[in-house]
Amino acid sequence: MSYDDQNIFAKILRRELPAAIVYEDERTAAFMDIMPRSPGHCLVIPKAHARNLLDCDEADLAACMAVVKKLSGAAMRAFGADGVTLLQANESAAGQEVFHLHFHIIPRHDGEKLKPPAGEMESPDVLMANADKIRAAME
């Protein structure tokens, strides 16, 4: 299957759509999920066109994983989380809804259930404040 450069994440990368950016470097970008399953839920994506893990360049994939590791720790510190759930799906059968490779980082607290996927949209102000918390925890 081919990559659609009109997907929502490609538009975020081109700054055609707003996002609460947490981190960015030459190969990756990270931003807050607009329908978070817990406070601090963010996404890491490659800047290169990659529909999913299976067609991602290995250097871009390695760059993404380094950022996933960095942001996972920062998100746990920022939100006082007891753990972190990482999610990544490839194609519709696996639950992928946006066809640009992305990794979910979801801070978790003991005994708290996740909100459902594609639930309520969070306000832009809360998303920006949460992005600020994660950035501060990276320093």
PDB file of C-alpha atoms in Angstrom:
ATOM      1  CA  MET A   1       0.000   0.000   0.000  1.00  0.00           C
ATOM      2  CA  SER A   2       1.216   3.489  -0.731  1.00  0.00           C
ATOM      3  CA  TYR A   3       1.854   6.465   1.505  1.00  0.00           C
ATOM      4  CA  ASP A   4      -0.755   9.241   1.404  1.00  0.00           C
ATOM      5  CA  ASP A   5       0.958  12.593   1.933  1.00  0.00           C
ATOM      6  CA  GLN A   6      -2.397  14.139   2.867  1.00  0.00           C
ATOM      7  CA  ASN A   7      -2.662  12.203   6.149  1.00  0.00           C
ATOM      8  CA  ILE A   8      -3.069  14.266   9.309  1.00  0.00           C
ATOM      9  CA  PHE A   9       0.500  13.675  10.555  1.00  0.00           C
ATOM     10  CA  ALA A  10       2.022  14.746   7.220  1.00  0.00           C
ATOM     11  CA  LYS A  11      -0.056  17.925   7.480  1.00  0.00           C
ATOM     12  CA  ILE A  12       1.220  18.506  11.028  1.00  0.00           C
ATOM     13  CA  LEU A  13       4.804  18.086   9.809  1.00  0.00           C
ATOM     14  CA  ARG A  14       4.160  20.679   7.080  1.00  0.00           C
ATOM     15  CA  ARG A  15       2.553  22.955   9.710  1.00  0.00           C
ATOM     16  CA  GLU A  16      -0.742  22.894   7.826  1.00  0.00           C
ATOM     17  CA  LEU A  17      -2.472  21.739  11.012  1.00  0.00           C
ATOM     18  CA  PRO A  18      -1.695  22.833  14.564  1.00  0.00           C
ATOM     19  CA  ALA A  19      -0.158  20.510  17.130  1.00  0.00           C
ATOM     20  CA  ALA A  20       1.318  20.756  20.615  1.00  0.00           C
ATOM     21  CA  ILE A  21       4.888  19.905  19.637  1.00  0.00           C
ATOM     22  CA  VAL A  22       6.919  18.246  22.384  1.00  0.00           C
ATOM     23  CA  TYR A  23      10.157  17.520  20.545  1.00  0.00           C
ATOM     24  CA  GLU A  24      11.622  17.796  17.066  1.00  0.00           C
ATOM     25  CA  ASP A  25      14.933  16.985  15.398  1.00  0.00           C
ATOM     26  CA  GLU A  26      16.065  16.388  11.809  1.00  0.00           C
ATOM     27  CA  ARG A  27      14.492  12.893  11.603  1.00  0.00           C
ATOM     28  CA  THR A  28      11.606  12.905  14.097  1.00  0.00           C
ATOM     29  CA  ALA A  29       8.786  14.911  15.607  1.00  0.00           C
ATOM     30  CA  ALA A  30       6.733  14.331  18.738  1.00  0.00           C
ATOM     31  CA  PHE A  31       3.452  15.958  19.686  1.00  0.00           C
ATOM     32  CA  MET A  32       0.539  15.494  22.047  1.00  0.00           C
ATOM     33  CA  ASP A  33      -2.278  13.154  21.066  1.00  0.00           C
ATOM     34  CA  ILE A  34      -5.436  15.276  20.669  1.00  0.00           C
ATOM     35  CA  MET A  35      -7.563  12.461  22.121  1.00  0.00           C
ATOM     36  CA  PRO A  36      -5.318  11.332  24.975  1.00  0.00           C
ATOM     37  CA  ARG A  37      -5.921   8.051  26.724  1.00  0.00           C
ATOM     38  CA  SER A  38      -4.213   9.497  29.811  1.00  0.00           C
ATOM     39  CA  PRO A  39      -2.634  12.867  30.655  1.00  0.00           C
ATOM     40  CA  GLY A  40       0.709  13.129  28.856  1.00  0.00           C
ATOM     41  CA  HIS A  41      -0.201  10.823  25.956  1.00  0.00           C
ATOM     42  CA  CYS A  42       2.045  11.815  23.072  1.00  0.00           C
ATOM     43  CA  LEU A  43       3.111  10.489  19.673  1.00  0.00           C
ATOM     44  CA  VAL A  44       6.512  10.095  18.035  1.00  0.00           C
ATOM     45  CA  ILE A  45       6.745   9.990  14.230  1.00  0.00           C
ATOM     46  CA  PRO A  46       9.454   9.951  11.599  1.00  0.00           C
ATOM     47  CA  LYS A  47       9.626  13.022   9.380  1.00  0.00           C
ATOM     48  CA  ALA A  48      10.238  10.789   6.373  1.00  0.00           C
ATOM     49  CA  HIS A  49       7.265   9.292   4.586  1.00  0.00           C
ATOM     50  CA  ALA A  50       6.612   5.911   6.169  1.00  0.00           C
ATOM     51  CA  ARG A  51       3.167   4.361   6.113  1.00  0.00           C
ATOM     52  CA  ASN A  52       4.115   1.964   8.905  1.00  0.00           C
ATOM     53  CA  LEU A  53       6.967   0.121  10.597  1.00  0.00           C
ATOM     54  CA  LEU A  54       7.309  -2.262   7.668  1.00  0.00           C
ATOM     55  CA  ASP A  55       8.313   0.400   5.154  1.00  0.00           C
ATOM     56  CA  CYS A  56      10.283   2.737   7.428  1.00  0.00           C
ATOM     57  CA  ASP A  57      13.963   3.303   6.720  1.00  0.00           C
ATOM     58  CA  GLU A  58      16.045   1.655   9.473  1.00  0.00           C
ATOM     59  CA  ALA A  59      17.873   4.881  10.364  1.00  0.00           C
ATOM     60  CA  ASP A  60      14.550   6.718  10.744  1.00  0.00           C
ATOM     61  CA  LEU A  61      13.181   3.857  12.819  1.00  0.00           C
ATOM     62  CA  ALA A  62      16.239   3.934  15.085  1.00  0.00           C
ATOM     63  CA  ALA A  63      15.853   7.704  15.470  1.00  0.00           C
ATOM     64  CA  CYS A  64      12.196   7.255  16.429  1.00  0.00           C
ATOM     65  CA  MET A  65      13.025   4.628  19.018  1.00  0.00           C
ATOM     66  CA  ALA A  66      15.675   6.842  20.614  1.00  0.00           C
ATOM     67  CA  VAL A  67      13.067   9.609  20.946  1.00  0.00           C
ATOM     68  CA  VAL A  68      10.463   7.134  22.250  1.00  0.00           C
ATOM     69  CA  LYS A  69      12.900   6.143  24.997  1.00  0.00           C
ATOM     70  CA  LYS A  70      13.753   9.763  25.869  1.00  0.00           C
ATOM     71  CA  LEU A  71      10.122  10.911  25.936  1.00  0.00           C
ATOM     72  CA  SER A  72       8.900   7.837  27.824  1.00  0.00           C
ATOM     73  CA  GLY A  73      11.121   8.714  30.769  1.00  0.00           C
ATOM     74  CA  ALA A  74      10.270  12.394  30.549  1.00  0.00           C
ATOM     75  CA  ALA A  75       6.521  11.690  30.415  1.00  0.00           C
ATOM     76  CA  MET A  76       6.762   9.400  33.440  1.00  0.00           C
ATOM     77  CA  ARG A  77       8.623  12.086  35.419  1.00  0.00           C
ATOM     78  CA  ALA A  78       6.355  14.915  34.234  1.00  0.00           C
ATOM     79  CA  PHE A  79       3.149  13.130  35.230  1.00  0.00           C
ATOM     80  CA  GLY A  80       4.407  11.142  38.225  1.00  0.00           C
ATOM     81  CA  ALA A  81       3.518   7.949  36.355  1.00  0.00           C
ATOM     82  CA  ASP A  82       4.210   4.444  37.644  1.00  0.00           C
ATOM     83  CA  GLY A  83       4.786   3.128  34.128  1.00  0.00           C
ATOM     84  CA  VAL A  84       4.356   3.821  30.455  1.00  0.00           C
ATOM     85  CA  THR A  85       2.475   1.972  27.735  1.00  0.00           C
ATOM     86  CA  LEU A  86       3.911   2.038  24.222  1.00  0.00           C
ATOM     87  CA  LEU A  87       1.559   1.275  21.343  1.00  0.00           C
ATOM     88  CA  GLN A  88       2.292   0.920  17.639  1.00  0.00           C
ATOM     89  CA  ALA A  89      -0.016  -0.639  15.013  1.00  0.00           C
ATOM     90  CA  ASN A  90       0.550  -1.521  11.355  1.00  0.00           C
ATOM     91  CA  GLU A  91      -2.406  -1.397   8.945  1.00  0.00           C
ATOM     92  CA  SER A  92      -6.150  -1.420   9.606  1.00  0.00           C
ATOM     93  CA  ALA A  93      -6.323  -5.030  10.739  1.00  0.00           C
ATOM     94  CA  ALA A  94      -3.980  -4.134  13.615  1.00  0.00           C
ATOM     95  CA  GLY A  95      -5.850  -0.952  14.535  1.00  0.00           C
ATOM     96  CA  GLN A  96      -3.805   1.665  12.671  1.00  0.00           C
ATOM     97  CA  GLU A  97      -6.016   4.643  11.843  1.00  0.00           C
ATOM     98  CA  VAL A  98      -3.509   7.242  10.622  1.00  0.00           C
ATOM     99  CA  PHE A  99      -1.276   5.783   7.940  1.00  0.00           C
ATOM    100  CA  HIS A 100       1.963   7.484   8.920  1.00  0.00           C
ATOM    101  CA  LEU A 101       4.156   5.463  11.269  1.00  0.00           C
ATOM    102  CA  HIS A 102       3.627   6.577  14.857  1.00  0.00           C
ATOM    103  CA  PHE A 103       4.405   5.419  18.359  1.00  0.00           C
ATOM    104  CA  HIS A 104       2.061   6.173  21.249  1.00  0.00           C
ATOM    105  CA  ILE A 105       3.634   6.980  24.619  1.00  0.00           C
ATOM    106  CA  ILE A 106       0.995   6.756  27.342  1.00  0.00           C
ATOM    107  CA  PRO A 107       1.945   7.485  30.971  1.00  0.00           C
ATOM    108  CA  ARG A 108       0.232   5.063  33.371  1.00  0.00           C
ATOM    109  CA  HIS A 109      -0.680   5.102  37.058  1.00  0.00           C
ATOM    110  CA  ASP A 110      -1.311   1.974  39.109  1.00  0.00           C
ATOM    111  CA  GLY A 111      -5.008   1.141  39.204  1.00  0.00           C
ATOM    112  CA  GLU A 112      -6.085   3.703  36.587  1.00  0.00           C
ATOM    113  CA  LYS A 113      -7.712   2.498  33.394  1.00  0.00           C
ATOM    114  CA  LEU A 114      -6.984   4.066  30.036  1.00  0.00           C
ATOM    115  CA  LYS A 115      -9.599   6.218  28.394  1.00  0.00           C
ATOM    116  CA  PRO A 116     -10.995   4.604  25.224  1.00  0.00           C
ATOM    117  CA  PRO A 117      -9.171   5.163  21.927  1.00  0.00           C
ATOM    118  CA  ALA A 118     -10.540   8.006  19.799  1.00  0.00           C
ATOM    119  CA  GLY A 119     -12.359   9.369  22.845  1.00  0.00           C
ATOM    120  CA  GLU A 120     -12.823  12.988  23.832  1.00  0.00           C
ATOM    121  CA  MET A 121     -10.688  15.716  22.319  1.00  0.00           C
ATOM    122  CA  GLU A 122      -8.553  17.588  24.828  1.00  0.00           C
ATOM    123  CA  SER A 123      -8.426  21.388  24.812  1.00  0.00           C
ATOM    124  CA  PRO A 124      -5.437  22.964  23.040  1.00  0.00           C
ATOM    125  CA  ASP A 125      -4.483  24.788  26.262  1.00  0.00           C
ATOM    126  CA  VAL A 126      -4.233  21.538  28.226  1.00  0.00           C
ATOM    127  CA  LEU A 127      -2.274  19.885  25.416  1.00  0.00           C
ATOM    128  CA  MET A 128       0.216  22.777  25.337  1.00  0.00           C
ATOM    129  CA  ALA A 129       0.583  22.706  29.127  1.00  0.00           C
ATOM    130  CA  ASN A 130       1.212  18.947  29.020  1.00  0.00           C
ATOM    131  CA  ALA A 131       3.783  19.381  26.235  1.00  0.00           C
ATOM    132  CA  ASP A 132       5.514  22.011  28.388  1.00  0.00           C
ATOM    133  CA  LYS A 133       5.617  19.560  31.335  1.00  0.00           C
ATOM    134  CA  ILE A 134       7.249  16.856  29.206  1.00  0.00           C
ATOM    135  CA  ARG A 135       9.773  19.298  27.716  1.00  0.00           C
ATOM    136  CA  ALA A 136      10.682  20.514  31.213  1.00  0.00           C
ATOM    137  CA  ALA A 137      11.167  16.914  32.383  1.00  0.00           C
ATOM    138  CA  MET A 138      13.593  16.275  29.478  1.00  0.00           C
ATOM    139  CA  GLU A 139      16.010  18.951  30.743  1.00  0.00           C
TER     140      GLU A 139
END
